Amino acid sequence: MSRVRVVSLVPSLTEAVAVSAPGALVAATDWCTHPAGLDVTRAGGTKNPAVDRITALAPDLVIANEEENRQPDLDALRAAGLDVLVTHVRTLPQAFTELDRVLTACGVRSRPGWLDAAEAAWEAPPAFREPLTAVVPIWRRPWMVLGRDTFAGDLLARLGVHTLYADHSERYPRIPLDEVRAARPDVVVLPDEPYRFTADDGPEAFPGLPCALLSGRHLTWYGPSLVKAPEVLGRALRAVRR
């Protein structure tokens, strides 16, 4: 059976395919940073993929995500005759289901060990006995936070962290900074993606509130990073609760 030639428009799926189907990837976005040393054609960004460049590669499959990629770009790829697989991930169980689907479509015949390890890591992750309340900014100027029905929110909930805007009507609502401060969460969670919050860019906006700087890859990616995610996220959250 010939190898399936794959283009990935999703960083976490790029990593999953690269480690599970070596040689299958022919292109990935500029934002696909893992695994380290990935040497494939770059196909633009997640929001502005180079459709002509992708089409010229004539891949057997393009993998995308309904949240990260824009529908007009996916339509253009399909109009060019390409097979586009779009993932839908809002919860951890959905992530595992979609990873199985993607890897099967990429020609992976046996379930990779990292996927079993990831499921095992999340079966009973160490959680706070008393749930923490949190606000999770994902952008500033304007300030945006995690709202309802998000993969990152589901991961945090499994660690005993309740996001205060989980019942908001929007998934990523814009919330005035004064309102976020007034909510007085137990912790402000500041991931380093999609906005790159750092020790010098983010915590100063929340005086008097504990701020946890988290790895966005472990909070928002679904792939091999899920193996270490409970440990990495839990350690960062506990560090600010001591």
PDB file of N, CA, C and O in Angstrom, residues 95-148:
ATOM      1  N   ALA A  95     -11.519  14.570  21.402  1.00  0.00           N
ATOM      2  CA  ALA A  95     -10.144  14.625  20.903  1.00  0.00           C
ATOM      3  C   ALA A  95      -9.618  13.222  20.613  1.00  0.00           C
ATOM      4  O   ALA A  95      -9.013  12.976  19.560  1.00  0.00           O
ATOM      5  N   PHE A  96      -9.843  12.295  21.531  1.00  0.00           N
ATOM      6  CA  PHE A  96      -9.352  10.939  21.326  1.00  0.00           C
ATOM      7  C   PHE A  96     -10.045  10.284  20.125  1.00  0.00           C
ATOM      8  O   PHE A  96      -9.400   9.591  19.329  1.00  0.00           O
ATOM      9  N   THR A  97     -11.335  10.521  19.978  1.00  0.00           N
ATOM     10  CA  THR A  97     -12.070   9.962  18.841  1.00  0.00           C
ATOM     11  C   THR A  97     -11.545  10.517  17.526  1.00  0.00           C
ATOM     12  O   THR A  97     -11.319   9.776  16.552  1.00  0.00           O
ATOM     13  N   GLU A  98     -11.331  11.831  17.487  1.00  0.00           N
ATOM     14  CA  GLU A  98     -10.866  12.464  16.259  1.00  0.00           C
ATOM     15  C   GLU A  98      -9.428  12.082  15.928  1.00  0.00           C
ATOM     16  O   GLU A  98      -9.062  11.947  14.754  1.00  0.00           O
ATOM     17  N   LEU A  99      -8.599  11.915  16.947  1.00  0.00           N
ATOM     18  CA  LEU A  99      -7.229  11.477  16.686  1.00  0.00           C
ATOM     19  C   LEU A  99      -7.220  10.092  16.048  1.00  0.00           C
ATOM     20  O   LEU A  99      -6.459   9.835  15.101  1.00  0.00           O
ATOM     21  N   ASP A 100      -8.052   9.193  16.547  1.00  0.00           N
ATOM     22  CA  ASP A 100      -8.167   7.870  15.928  1.00  0.00           C
ATOM     23  C   ASP A 100      -8.579   7.999  14.457  1.00  0.00           C
ATOM     24  O   ASP A 100      -8.016   7.333  13.572  1.00  0.00           O
ATOM     25  N   ARG A 101      -9.558   8.873  14.202  1.00  0.00           N
ATOM     26  CA  ARG A 101     -10.064   9.054  12.831  1.00  0.00           C
ATOM     27  C   ARG A 101      -8.988   9.609  11.910  1.00  0.00           C
ATOM     28  O   ARG A 101      -8.808   9.133  10.783  1.00  0.00           O
ATOM     29  N   VAL A 102      -8.266  10.607  12.389  1.00  0.00           N
ATOM     30  CA  VAL A 102      -7.226  11.235  11.573  1.00  0.00           C
ATOM     31  C   VAL A 102      -6.106  10.257  11.268  1.00  0.00           C
ATOM     32  O   VAL A 102      -5.657  10.125  10.116  1.00  0.00           O
ATOM     33  N   LEU A 103      -5.628   9.569  12.290  1.00  0.00           N
ATOM     34  CA  LEU A 103      -4.498   8.661  12.084  1.00  0.00           C
ATOM     35  C   LEU A 103      -4.870   7.502  11.166  1.00  0.00           C
ATOM     36  O   LEU A 103      -4.068   7.073  10.339  1.00  0.00           O
ATOM     37  N   THR A 104      -6.094   7.015  11.294  1.00  0.00           N
ATOM     38  CA  THR A 104      -6.552   5.965  10.381  1.00  0.00           C
ATOM     39  C   THR A 104      -6.571   6.470   8.945  1.00  0.00           C
ATOM     40  O   THR A 104      -6.121   5.789   8.020  1.00  0.00           O
ATOM     41  N   ALA A 105      -7.071   7.697   8.747  1.00  0.00           N
ATOM     42  CA  ALA A 105      -7.131   8.288   7.414  1.00  0.00           C
ATOM     43  C   ALA A 105      -5.738   8.512   6.839  1.00  0.00           C
ATOM     44  O   ALA A 105      -5.555   8.527   5.613  1.00  0.00           O
ATOM     45  N   CYS A 106      -4.754   8.689   7.736  1.00  0.00           N
ATOM     46  CA  CYS A 106      -3.367   8.908   7.301  1.00  0.00           C
ATOM     47  C   CYS A 106      -2.607   7.610   7.084  1.00  0.00           C
ATOM     48  O   CYS A 106      -1.395   7.627   6.830  1.00  0.00           O
ATOM     49  N   GLY A 107      -3.311   6.493   7.203  1.00  0.00           N
ATOM     50  CA  GLY A 107      -2.698   5.212   6.910  1.00  0.00           C
ATOM     51  C   GLY A 107      -2.040   4.518   8.080  1.00  0.00           C
ATOM     52  O   GLY A 107      -1.319   3.526   7.900  1.00  0.00           O
ATOM     53  N   VAL A 108      -2.271   5.012   9.302  1.00  0.00           N
ATOM     54  CA  VAL A 108      -1.697   4.376  10.485  1.00  0.00           C
ATOM     55  C   VAL A 108      -2.533   3.141  10.815  1.00  0.00           C
ATOM     56  O   VAL A 108      -3.727   3.263  11.133  1.00  0.00           O
ATOM     57  N   ARG A 109      -1.926   1.971  10.773  1.00  0.00           N
ATOM     58  CA  ARG A 109      -2.689   0.730  10.911  1.00  0.00           C
ATOM     59  C   ARG A 109      -2.833   0.256  12.342  1.00  0.00           C
ATOM     60  O   ARG A 109      -3.779  -0.451  12.674  1.00  0.00           O
ATOM     61  N   SER A 110      -1.897   0.613  13.209  1.00  0.00           N
ATOM     62  CA  SER A 110      -1.992   0.206  14.611  1.00  0.00           C
ATOM     63  C   SER A 110      -1.984   1.444  15.497  1.00  0.00           C
ATOM     64  O   SER A 110      -1.310   2.436  15.200  1.00  0.00           O
ATOM     65  N   ARG A 111      -2.717   1.364  16.574  1.00  0.00           N
ATOM     66  CA  ARG A 111      -2.851   2.511  17.470  1.00  0.00           C
ATOM     67  C   ARG A 111      -1.498   2.842  18.102  1.00  0.00           C
ATOM     68  O   ARG A 111      -0.863   1.985  18.710  1.00  0.00           O
ATOM     69  N   PRO A 112      -1.054   4.111  17.982  1.00  0.00           N
ATOM     70  CA  PRO A 112       0.259   4.460  18.536  1.00  0.00           C
ATOM     71  C   PRO A 112       0.263   4.419  20.058  1.00  0.00           C
ATOM     72  O   PRO A 112      -0.730   4.714  20.714  1.00  0.00           O
ATOM     73  N   GLY A 113       1.418   4.087  20.611  1.00  0.00           N
ATOM     74  CA  GLY A 113       1.535   3.982  22.060  1.00  0.00           C
ATOM     75  C   GLY A 113       1.269   5.276  22.785  1.00  0.00           C
ATOM     76  O   GLY A 113       0.717   5.266  23.892  1.00  0.00           O
ATOM     77  N   TRP A 114       1.630   6.411  22.168  1.00  0.00           N
ATOM     78  CA  TRP A 114       1.405   7.682  22.857  1.00  0.00           C
ATOM     79  C   TRP A 114      -0.078   7.963  23.062  1.00  0.00           C
ATOM     80  O   TRP A 114      -0.462   8.615  24.043  1.00  0.00           O
ATOM     81  N   LEU A 115      -0.918   7.460  22.161  1.00  0.00           N
ATOM     82  CA  LEU A 115      -2.354   7.697  22.302  1.00  0.00           C
ATOM     83  C   LEU A 115      -2.913   6.894  23.481  1.00  0.00           C
ATOM     84  O   LEU A 115      -3.741   7.399  24.260  1.00  0.00           O
ATOM     85  N   ASP A 116      -2.444   5.662  23.649  1.00  0.00           N
ATOM     86  CA  ASP A 116      -2.835   4.885  24.827  1.00  0.00           C
ATOM     87  C   ASP A 116      -2.330   5.549  26.101  1.00  0.00           C
ATOM     88  O   ASP A 116      -3.036   5.611  27.113  1.00  0.00           O
ATOM     89  N   ALA A 117      -1.095   6.068  26.053  1.00  0.00           N
ATOM     90  CA  ALA A 117      -0.515   6.728  27.228  1.00  0.00           C
ATOM     91  C   ALA A 117      -1.283   7.998  27.584  1.00  0.00           C
ATOM     92  O   ALA A 117      -1.484   8.319  28.763  1.00  0.00           O
ATOM     93  N   ALA A 118      -1.744   8.722  26.578  1.00  0.00           N
ATOM     94  CA  ALA A 118      -2.516   9.941  26.825  1.00  0.00           C
ATOM     95  C   ALA A 118      -3.847   9.614  27.496  1.00  0.00           C
ATOM     96  O   ALA A 118      -4.260  10.290  28.453  1.00  0.00           O
ATOM     97  N   GLU A 119      -4.529   8.591  27.000  1.00  0.00           N
ATOM     98  CA  GLU A 119      -5.796   8.207  27.620  1.00  0.00           C
ATOM     99  C   GLU A 119      -5.573   7.769  29.065  1.00  0.00           C
ATOM    100  O   GLU A 119      -6.350   8.123  29.956  1.00  0.00           O
ATOM    101  N   ALA A 120      -4.501   7.029  29.311  1.00  0.00           N
ATOM    102  CA  ALA A 120      -4.203   6.578  30.670  1.00  0.00           C
ATOM    103  C   ALA A 120      -3.900   7.763  31.584  1.00  0.00           C
ATOM    104  O   ALA A 120      -4.315   7.786  32.750  1.00  0.00           O
ATOM    105  N   ALA A 121      -3.190   8.751  31.066  1.00  0.00           N
ATOM    106  CA  ALA A 121      -2.820   9.918  31.871  1.00  0.00           C
ATOM    107  C   ALA A 121      -4.039  10.710  32.317  1.00  0.00           C
ATOM    108  O   ALA A 121      -4.021  11.344  33.381  1.00  0.00           O
ATOM    109  N   TRP A 122      -5.102  10.662  31.513  1.00  0.00           N
ATOM    110  CA  TRP A 122      -6.293  11.445  31.825  1.00  0.00           C
ATOM    111  C   TRP A 122      -7.409  10.635  32.480  1.00  0.00           C
ATOM    112  O   TRP A 122      -8.489  11.162  32.730  1.00  0.00           O
ATOM    113  N   GLU A 123      -7.158   9.359  32.757  1.00  0.00           N
ATOM    114  CA  GLU A 123      -8.201   8.544  33.392  1.00  0.00           C
ATOM    115  C   GLU A 123      -8.521   9.045  34.794  1.00  0.00           C
ATOM    116  O   GLU A 123      -9.686   9.088  35.197  1.00  0.00           O
ATOM    117  N   ALA A 124      -7.505   9.413  35.547  1.00  0.00           N
ATOM    118  CA  ALA A 124      -7.712   9.932  36.902  1.00  0.00           C
ATOM    119  C   ALA A 124      -6.621  10.958  37.200  1.00  0.00           C
ATOM    120  O   ALA A 124      -5.746  10.717  38.036  1.00  0.00           O
ATOM    121  N   PRO A 125      -6.644  12.103  36.515  1.00  0.00           N
ATOM    122  CA  PRO A 125      -5.600  13.107  36.729  1.00  0.00           C
ATOM    123  C   PRO A 125      -5.703  13.698  38.129  1.00  0.00           C
ATOM    124  O   PRO A 125      -6.806  13.816  38.680  1.00  0.00           O
ATOM    125  N   PRO A 126      -4.583  14.072  38.736  1.00  0.00           N
ATOM    126  CA  PRO A 126      -4.625  14.693  40.070  1.00  0.00           C
ATOM    127  C   PRO A 126      -5.358  16.022  40.016  1.00  0.00           C
ATOM    128  O   PRO A 126      -4.968  16.925  39.271  1.00  0.00           O
ATOM    129  N   ALA A 127      -6.451  16.122  40.758  1.00  0.00           N
ATOM    130  CA  ALA A 127      -7.281  17.327  40.723  1.00  0.00           C
ATOM    131  C   ALA A 127      -7.326  17.980  42.102  1.00  0.00           C
ATOM    132  O   ALA A 127      -7.092  17.328  43.124  1.00  0.00           O
ATOM    133  N   PHE A 128      -7.631  19.257  42.123  1.00  0.00           N
ATOM    134  CA  PHE A 128      -7.795  19.967  43.386  1.00  0.00           C
ATOM    135  C   PHE A 128      -9.024  19.421  44.116  1.00  0.00           C
ATOM    136  O   PHE A 128     -10.078  19.235  43.510  1.00  0.00           O
ATOM    137  N   ARG A 129      -8.876  19.161  45.420  1.00  0.00           N
ATOM    138  CA  ARG A 129     -10.011  18.641  46.186  1.00  0.00           C
ATOM    139  C   ARG A 129     -11.156  19.631  46.202  1.00  0.00           C
ATOM    140  O   ARG A 129     -12.322  19.271  46.043  1.00  0.00           O
ATOM    141  N   GLU A 130     -10.831  20.893  46.435  1.00  0.00           N
ATOM    142  CA  GLU A 130     -11.829  21.957  46.364  1.00  0.00           C
ATOM    143  C   GLU A 130     -11.632  22.665  45.035  1.00  0.00           C
ATOM    144  O   GLU A 130     -10.569  23.246  44.790  1.00  0.00           O
ATOM    145  N   PRO A 131     -12.632  22.629  44.160  1.00  0.00           N
ATOM    146  CA  PRO A 131     -12.453  23.219  42.834  1.00  0.00           C
ATOM    147  C   PRO A 131     -12.019  24.680  42.897  1.00  0.00           C
ATOM    148  O   PRO A 131     -12.516  25.453  43.722  1.00  0.00           O
ATOM    149  N   LEU A 132     -11.090  25.022  42.035  1.00  0.00           N
ATOM    150  CA  LEU A 132     -10.660  26.406  41.905  1.00  0.00           C
ATOM    151  C   LEU A 132     -11.537  27.113  40.881  1.00  0.00           C
ATOM    152  O   LEU A 132     -11.997  26.507  39.916  1.00  0.00           O
ATOM    153  N   THR A 133     -11.745  28.398  41.086  1.00  0.00           N
ATOM    154  CA  THR A 133     -12.382  29.206  40.048  1.00  0.00           C
ATOM    155  C   THR A 133     -11.283  29.914  39.274  1.00  0.00           C
ATOM    156  O   THR A 133     -10.254  30.301  39.831  1.00  0.00           O
ATOM    157  N   ALA A 134     -11.501  30.055  37.982  1.00  0.00           N
ATOM    158  CA  ALA A 134     -10.477  30.659  37.137  1.00  0.00           C
ATOM    159  C   ALA A 134     -11.094  31.479  36.023  1.00  0.00           C
ATOM    160  O   ALA A 134     -12.212  31.211  35.571  1.00  0.00           O
ATOM    161  N   VAL A 135     -10.359  32.476  35.599  1.00  0.00           N
ATOM    162  CA  VAL A 135     -10.631  33.178  34.356  1.00  0.00           C
ATOM    163  C   VAL A 135      -9.428  32.910  33.462  1.00  0.00           C
ATOM    164  O   VAL A 135      -8.280  32.951  33.912  1.00  0.00           O
ATOM    165  N   VAL A 136      -9.704  32.604  32.196  1.00  0.00           N
ATOM    166  CA  VAL A 136      -8.632  32.215  31.278  1.00  0.00           C
ATOM    167  C   VAL A 136      -8.609  33.167  30.084  1.00  0.00           C
ATOM    168  O   VAL A 136      -9.288  32.932  29.073  1.00  0.00           O
ATOM    169  N   PRO A 137      -7.856  34.250  30.167  1.00  0.00           N
ATOM    170  CA  PRO A 137      -7.722  35.127  28.994  1.00  0.00           C
ATOM    171  C   PRO A 137      -6.978  34.402  27.870  1.00  0.00           C
ATOM    172  O   PRO A 137      -6.009  33.674  28.117  1.00  0.00           O
ATOM    173  N   ILE A 138      -7.448  34.610  26.657  1.00  0.00           N
ATOM    174  CA  ILE A 138      -6.757  34.040  25.509  1.00  0.00           C
ATOM    175  C   ILE A 138      -6.271  35.134  24.563  1.00  0.00           C
ATOM    176  O   ILE A 138      -5.575  34.842  23.592  1.00  0.00           O
ATOM    177  N   TRP A 139      -6.653  36.382  24.862  1.00  0.00           N
ATOM    178  CA  TRP A 139      -6.235  37.509  24.021  1.00  0.00           C
ATOM    179  C   TRP A 139      -6.344  38.785  24.845  1.00  0.00           C
ATOM    180  O   TRP A 139      -7.050  38.827  25.852  1.00  0.00           O
ATOM    181  N   ARG A 140      -5.597  39.799  24.416  1.00  0.00           N
ATOM    182  CA  ARG A 140      -5.745  41.118  25.009  1.00  0.00           C
ATOM    183  C   ARG A 140      -5.751  42.151  23.883  1.00  0.00           C
ATOM    184  O   ARG A 140      -5.236  41.924  22.818  1.00  0.00           O
ATOM    185  N   ARG A 141      -6.368  43.284  24.181  1.00  0.00           N
ATOM    186  CA  ARG A 141      -6.574  44.337  23.166  1.00  0.00           C
ATOM    187  C   ARG A 141      -7.349  43.794  21.970  1.00  0.00           C
ATOM    188  O   ARG A 141      -6.811  43.752  20.856  1.00  0.00           O
ATOM    189  N   PRO A 142      -8.602  43.390  22.130  1.00  0.00           N
ATOM    190  CA  PRO A 142      -9.400  43.419  23.357  1.00  0.00           C
ATOM    191  C   PRO A 142      -9.198  42.151  24.190  1.00  0.00           C
ATOM    192  O   PRO A 142      -8.745  41.120  23.674  1.00  0.00           O
ATOM    193  N   TRP A 143      -9.589  42.232  25.460  1.00  0.00           N
ATOM    194  CA  TRP A 143      -9.511  41.068  26.324  1.00  0.00           C
ATOM    195  C   TRP A 143     -10.588  40.069  25.934  1.00  0.00           C
ATOM    196  O   TRP A 143     -11.769  40.408  25.822  1.00  0.00           O
ATOM    197  N   MET A 144     -10.169  38.831  25.713  1.00  0.00           N
ATOM    198  CA  MET A 144     -11.080  37.730  25.420  1.00  0.00           C
ATOM    199  C   MET A 144     -10.736  36.582  26.353  1.00  0.00           C
ATOM    200  O   MET A 144      -9.560  36.390  26.704  1.00  0.00           O
ATOM    201  N   VAL A 145     -11.752  35.805  26.761  1.00  0.00           N
ATOM    202  CA  VAL A 145     -11.540  34.724  27.715  1.00  0.00           C
ATOM    203  C   VAL A 145     -12.223  33.448  27.239  1.00  0.00           C
ATOM    204  O   VAL A 145     -13.057  33.475  26.329  1.00  0.00           O
ATOM    205  N   LEU A 146     -11.861  32.329  27.862  1.00  0.00           N
ATOM    206  CA  LEU A 146     -12.571  31.084  27.585  1.00  0.00           C
ATOM    207  C   LEU A 146     -14.004  31.204  28.063  1.00  0.00           C
ATOM    208  O   LEU A 146     -14.263  31.625  29.194  1.00  0.00           O
ATOM    209  N   GLY A 147     -14.941  30.822  27.196  1.00  0.00           N
ATOM    210  CA  GLY A 147     -16.348  30.789  27.569  1.00  0.00           C
ATOM    211  C   GLY A 147     -16.853  29.357  27.609  1.00  0.00           C
ATOM    212  O   GLY A 147     -16.213  28.469  28.172  1.00  0.00           O
ATOM    213  N   ARG A 148     -17.974  29.125  26.976  1.00  0.00           N
ATOM    214  CA  ARG A 148     -18.591  27.801  27.017  1.00  0.00           C
ATOM    215  C   ARG A 148     -17.971  26.860  25.990  1.00  0.00           C
ATOM    216  O   ARG A 148     -17.386  27.281  25.002  1.00  0.00           O
TER     217      ARG A 148
END
